Amino acid sequence: AQKITQTQPGMFVQEKEAVTLDCTYDTSDQSYGLFWYKQPSSGEMIFLIYQGSYDEQNATEGRYSLNFQKARKSANLVISASQLGDSAMYFCAMREGISSGSARQLTFGSGTQLTVLP
Amino acid sequence: DTEVTQTPKHLVMGMTNKKSLKCEQHMGHRAMYWYKQKAKKPPELMFVYSYEKLSINESVPSRFSPECPNSSLLNLHLHALQPEDSALYLCASSQDRLVDHFSGANVLTFGAGSRLTVL
């Protein structure tokens, strides 16, 4: 079964507008971490933001914020004031806790290709 | 500048060649990873090393042979590859603390990747 689901293969946003990239996840663990990475066409995977399952506040890093809704098992990425340089593939990923036996693995969603329009 | 350095950036090899991909980090991380990524797909885990010992091998064919000579270096030796092995190979590293509460220490830092073409 898919552990991480990203339902938007492609998204377009106007420069300076905000955009939300969706991510839902599935785990029975109480302890897990959720991550967002950006991958430009050059290929490097750039870490953006993370949220721990026990964190009560939504994570923020500059123009990036994570809308964490634990009961809904969603961890959407919000990018405010989009810039042309934000055009890239965005991956949501999850790392489960010790009890899952896969604590070292990072499982990725299928990705969302974001295009920022001038 | 990325803190995980991968060489070479591009590699073209024939099916009978033997080559190696190299990865280096100096962040004191004790877990290192190899991922394979095909175009328009998410990365797929191949191998995980923890404290220089292989801890996860995701049923990768033996034509891929990982090696971790020390805590800073990770190699991927390639031999008798197939054209379908052409992909972007990503190395990553992280702290290896299996704690119940996640912290930033569990973030994986990736290199820029090695783009492999098998002819």
Short mmCIF file of C-alpha atoms in Angstrom, two decimals:
data_model
loop_
_atom_site.label_atom_id
_atom_site.label_comp_id
_atom_site.label_asym_id
_atom_site.label_seq_id
_atom_site.Cartn_x
_atom_site.Cartn_y
_atom_site.Cartn_z
CA ALA A 1 0.00 0.00 0.00
CA GLN A 2 1.14 3.53 -0.76
CA LYS A 3 2.53 5.13 2.38
CA ILE A 4 2.86 8.61 0.91
CA THR A 5 0.39 9.98 -1.62
CA GLN A 6 0.81 13.14 -3.67
CA THR A 7 -2.25 13.55 -5.86
CA GLN A 8 -1.08 16.53 -7.92
CA PRO A 9 1.34 15.45 -10.67
CA GLY A 10 1.65 19.07 -11.83
CA MET A 11 0.79 22.49 -10.46
CA PHE A 12 1.02 26.00 -11.86
CA VAL A 13 1.20 29.19 -9.81
CA GLN A 14 1.64 32.83 -10.69
CA GLU A 15 4.78 34.53 -9.43
CA LYS A 16 4.29 36.14 -5.98
CA GLU A 17 1.20 34.03 -5.27
CA ALA A 18 0.99 31.30 -2.60
CA VAL A 19 0.62 27.63 -3.51
CA THR A 20 -0.25 24.50 -1.54
CA LEU A 21 1.16 21.10 -2.45
CA ASP A 22 -0.81 18.19 -1.04
CA CYS A 23 0.56 15.16 0.79
CA THR A 24 -1.24 12.42 2.69
CA TYR A 25 0.44 9.57 4.50
CA ASP A 26 -0.36 6.24 6.05
CA THR A 27 1.32 4.80 9.13
CA SER A 28 0.32 2.98 12.28
CA ASP A 29 3.36 4.29 14.14
CA GLN A 30 2.99 7.00 16.77
CA SER A 31 6.48 8.30 16.09
CA TYR A 32 7.33 9.44 12.59
CA GLY A 33 8.74 12.36 10.69
CA LEU A 34 7.46 14.06 7.57
CA PHE A 35 9.78 15.84 5.16
CA TRP A 36 9.56 17.94 2.03
CA TYR A 37 12.34 18.02 -0.53
CA LYS A 38 12.76 20.13 -3.66
CA GLN A 39 14.47 18.71 -6.72
CA PRO A 40 15.34 21.17 -9.51
CA SER A 41 16.13 19.87 -12.98
CA SER A 42 19.82 19.68 -11.98
CA GLY A 43 18.93 16.66 -9.84
CA GLU A 44 20.03 17.64 -6.35
CA MET A 45 17.51 16.81 -3.62
CA ILE A 46 17.22 19.86 -1.38
CA PHE A 47 15.71 19.55 2.10
CA LEU A 48 13.06 22.19 2.78
CA ILE A 49 11.17 21.46 5.97
CA TYR A 50 10.28 18.70 8.40
CA GLN A 51 7.56 17.96 10.94
CA GLY A 52 7.79 15.44 13.75
CA SER A 53 4.66 13.56 14.71
CA TYR A 54 4.88 14.86 18.29
CA ASP A 55 5.38 18.48 17.27
CA GLU A 56 2.35 20.50 18.27
CA GLN A 57 3.15 23.52 16.16
CA ASN A 58 3.24 23.52 12.37
CA ALA A 59 6.78 23.81 11.04
CA THR A 60 7.89 26.95 9.22
CA GLU A 61 11.11 27.77 7.38
CA GLY A 62 11.15 31.14 5.68
CA ARG A 63 8.62 31.06 2.82
CA TYR A 64 7.83 27.39 3.49
CA SER A 65 5.29 26.17 6.00
CA LEU A 66 3.89 22.74 6.64
CA ASN A 67 0.17 22.42 7.31
CA PHE A 68 0.17 19.34 9.55
CA GLN A 69 -3.23 17.77 10.24
CA LYS A 70 -2.50 14.61 12.21
CA ALA A 71 -6.05 13.27 12.40
CA ARG A 72 -6.41 13.60 8.64
CA LYS A 73 -2.86 12.26 8.10
CA SER A 74 -1.98 15.14 5.84
CA ALA A 75 1.18 17.26 5.65
CA ASN A 76 0.69 19.86 2.96
CA LEU A 77 3.48 22.22 1.95
CA VAL A 78 2.61 25.89 1.58
CA ILE A 79 4.97 28.12 -0.38
CA SER A 80 4.24 31.81 0.04
CA ALA A 81 5.24 34.53 -2.45
CA SER A 82 6.31 32.09 -5.18
CA GLN A 83 9.46 32.88 -7.13
CA LEU A 84 10.56 31.69 -10.57
CA GLY A 85 13.33 29.72 -8.88
CA ASP A 86 10.70 27.65 -7.04
CA SER A 87 9.93 25.79 -10.27
CA ALA A 88 10.98 22.21 -9.51
CA MET A 89 9.74 18.77 -8.50
CA TYR A 90 8.62 18.60 -4.88
CA PHE A 91 8.64 15.34 -2.92
CA CYS A 92 6.89 14.58 0.33
CA ALA A 93 8.60 11.85 2.36
CA MET A 94 8.14 9.99 5.63
CA ARG A 95 10.43 8.27 8.06
CA GLU A 96 8.78 5.94 10.56
CA GLY A 97 9.83 5.26 14.14
CA ILE A 98 11.67 2.38 15.72
CA SER A 99 8.68 0.06 16.10
CA SER A 100 8.11 -0.11 12.35
CA GLY A 101 11.47 -1.78 11.80
CA SER A 102 12.19 0.64 8.99
CA ALA A 103 13.50 3.56 10.98
CA ARG A 104 16.36 4.22 8.62
CA GLN A 105 14.25 4.37 5.50
CA LEU A 106 12.87 7.50 3.93
CA THR A 107 9.81 6.72 1.80
CA PHE A 108 8.96 9.21 -0.94
CA GLY A 109 5.70 10.16 -2.60
CA SER A 110 5.44 10.35 -6.38
CA GLY A 111 6.16 14.07 -6.48
CA THR A 112 4.50 17.25 -7.74
CA GLN A 113 6.05 19.26 -10.58
CA LEU A 114 5.56 22.94 -9.74
CA THR A 115 5.85 25.57 -12.44
CA VAL A 116 5.92 29.25 -11.45
CA LEU A 117 4.64 31.55 -14.19
CA PRO A 118 5.99 35.09 -14.66
CA ASP B 1 27.42 24.15 -1.83
CA THR B 2 26.14 20.70 -0.92
CA GLU B 3 27.74 19.03 2.11
CA VAL B 4 27.55 15.62 0.47
CA THR B 5 29.87 15.40 -2.53
CA GLN B 6 29.30 12.88 -5.29
CA THR B 7 31.69 12.07 -8.13
CA PRO B 8 31.51 11.83 -11.03
CA LYS B 9 28.54 14.03 -11.94
CA HIS B 10 28.08 12.17 -15.22
CA LEU B 11 29.23 8.69 -16.20
CA VAL B 12 28.77 6.83 -19.48
CA MET B 13 29.77 3.17 -19.49
CA GLY B 14 29.41 0.07 -21.60
CA MET B 15 27.82 -3.10 -20.33
CA THR B 16 31.19 -4.80 -19.86
CA ASN B 17 32.86 -1.92 -18.00
CA LYS B 18 33.68 -1.70 -14.30
CA LYS B 19 33.28 1.72 -12.74
CA SER B 20 32.61 3.25 -9.34
CA LEU B 21 30.51 6.08 -7.96
CA LYS B 22 31.91 7.90 -4.94
CA CYS B 23 30.26 9.82 -2.13
CA GLU B 24 31.89 11.81 0.67
CA GLN B 25 30.54 13.70 3.67
CA HIS B 26 32.26 15.48 6.54
CA MET B 27 29.27 16.21 8.75
CA GLY B 28 30.03 13.39 11.20
CA HIS B 29 26.99 11.47 10.02
CA ARG B 30 27.06 7.75 10.74
CA ALA B 31 24.37 6.59 8.31
CA MET B 32 24.87 6.72 4.55
CA TYR B 33 22.50 5.77 1.76
CA TRP B 34 22.37 5.00 -1.94
CA TYR B 35 19.19 5.80 -3.85
CA LYS B 36 18.38 5.17 -7.52
CA GLN B 37 16.07 7.57 -9.34
CA LYS B 38 14.58 7.13 -12.80
CA ALA B 39 13.27 10.14 -14.71
CA LYS B 40 10.01 11.60 -13.35
CA LYS B 41 9.97 9.03 -10.50
CA PRO B 42 10.74 9.27 -6.78
CA PRO B 43 14.07 7.97 -5.46
CA GLU B 44 14.18 4.27 -4.56
CA LEU B 45 16.34 3.08 -1.69
CA MET B 46 19.14 0.68 -2.63
CA PHE B 47 21.46 0.39 0.38
CA VAL B 48 21.90 1.79 3.88
CA TYR B 49 25.11 1.75 5.88
CA SER B 50 25.08 2.41 9.60
CA TYR B 51 28.40 2.82 11.40
CA GLU B 52 30.16 1.44 8.32
CA LYS B 53 28.10 -1.75 8.36
CA LEU B 54 25.55 -2.63 5.69
CA SER B 55 22.18 -2.56 7.42
CA ILE B 56 19.72 -2.52 4.52
CA ASN B 57 20.00 -4.04 1.04
CA GLU B 58 16.76 -3.61 -0.87
CA SER B 59 17.21 -6.75 -3.01
CA VAL B 60 19.56 -4.92 -5.35
CA PRO B 61 21.17 -7.04 -8.13
CA SER B 62 24.74 -8.11 -7.42
CA ARG B 63 26.05 -6.05 -10.33
CA PHE B 64 25.78 -3.16 -7.82
CA SER B 65 28.26 -3.58 -4.98
CA PRO B 66 28.38 -1.00 -2.17
CA GLU B 67 31.38 -0.31 0.01
CA CYS B 68 31.86 1.92 3.04
CA PRO B 69 35.64 2.19 3.67
CA ASN B 70 35.20 4.65 6.56
CA SER B 71 32.57 6.85 8.16
CA SER B 72 33.01 9.61 5.58
CA LEU B 73 33.09 7.63 2.36
CA LEU B 74 30.59 5.51 0.47
CA ASN B 75 31.27 3.85 -2.87
CA LEU B 76 29.03 2.06 -5.33
CA HIS B 77 30.92 -0.35 -7.58
CA LEU B 78 29.30 -1.05 -10.93
CA HIS B 79 29.95 -4.10 -13.09
CA ALA B 80 28.14 -5.66 -16.06
CA LEU B 81 25.31 -3.16 -15.91
CA GLN B 82 22.28 -3.17 -18.19
CA PRO B 83 20.86 -0.20 -20.14
CA GLU B 84 17.89 -0.17 -17.76
CA ASP B 85 20.31 0.70 -14.94
CA SER B 86 20.69 4.15 -16.49
CA ALA B 87 19.45 6.58 -13.84
CA LEU B 88 20.40 9.28 -11.38
CA TYR B 89 22.18 7.78 -8.37
CA LEU B 90 21.81 9.81 -5.21
CA CYS B 91 23.91 9.49 -2.09
CA ALA B 92 22.65 10.77 1.26
CA SER B 93 23.77 10.84 4.86
CA SER B 94 22.16 11.41 8.26
CA GLN B 95 22.68 11.06 11.96
CA ASP B 96 21.80 7.53 12.95
CA ARG B 97 19.92 8.06 16.15
CA LEU B 98 16.97 5.75 16.57
CA VAL B 99 15.04 7.91 18.99
CA ASP B 100 11.35 7.95 19.61
CA HIS B 101 11.02 11.66 19.13
CA PHE B 102 12.28 12.93 15.84
CA SER B 103 14.61 15.85 15.68
CA GLY B 104 16.36 17.59 12.87
CA ALA B 105 19.15 15.06 13.32
CA ASN B 106 17.12 12.59 11.30
CA VAL B 107 17.09 14.72 8.17
CA LEU B 108 18.76 13.10 5.19
CA THR B 109 21.22 15.38 3.37
CA PHE B 110 21.57 14.45 -0.28
CA GLY B 111 24.37 14.96 -2.76
CA ALA B 112 23.89 16.41 -6.23
CA GLY B 113 23.76 12.93 -7.77
CA SER B 114 25.68 10.99 -10.38
CA ARG B 115 23.88 10.64 -13.70
CA LEU B 116 24.70 7.22 -15.15
CA THR B 117 24.15 6.15 -18.76
CA VAL B 118 24.75 2.52 -19.70
CA LEU B 119 25.18 1.89 -23.42
#
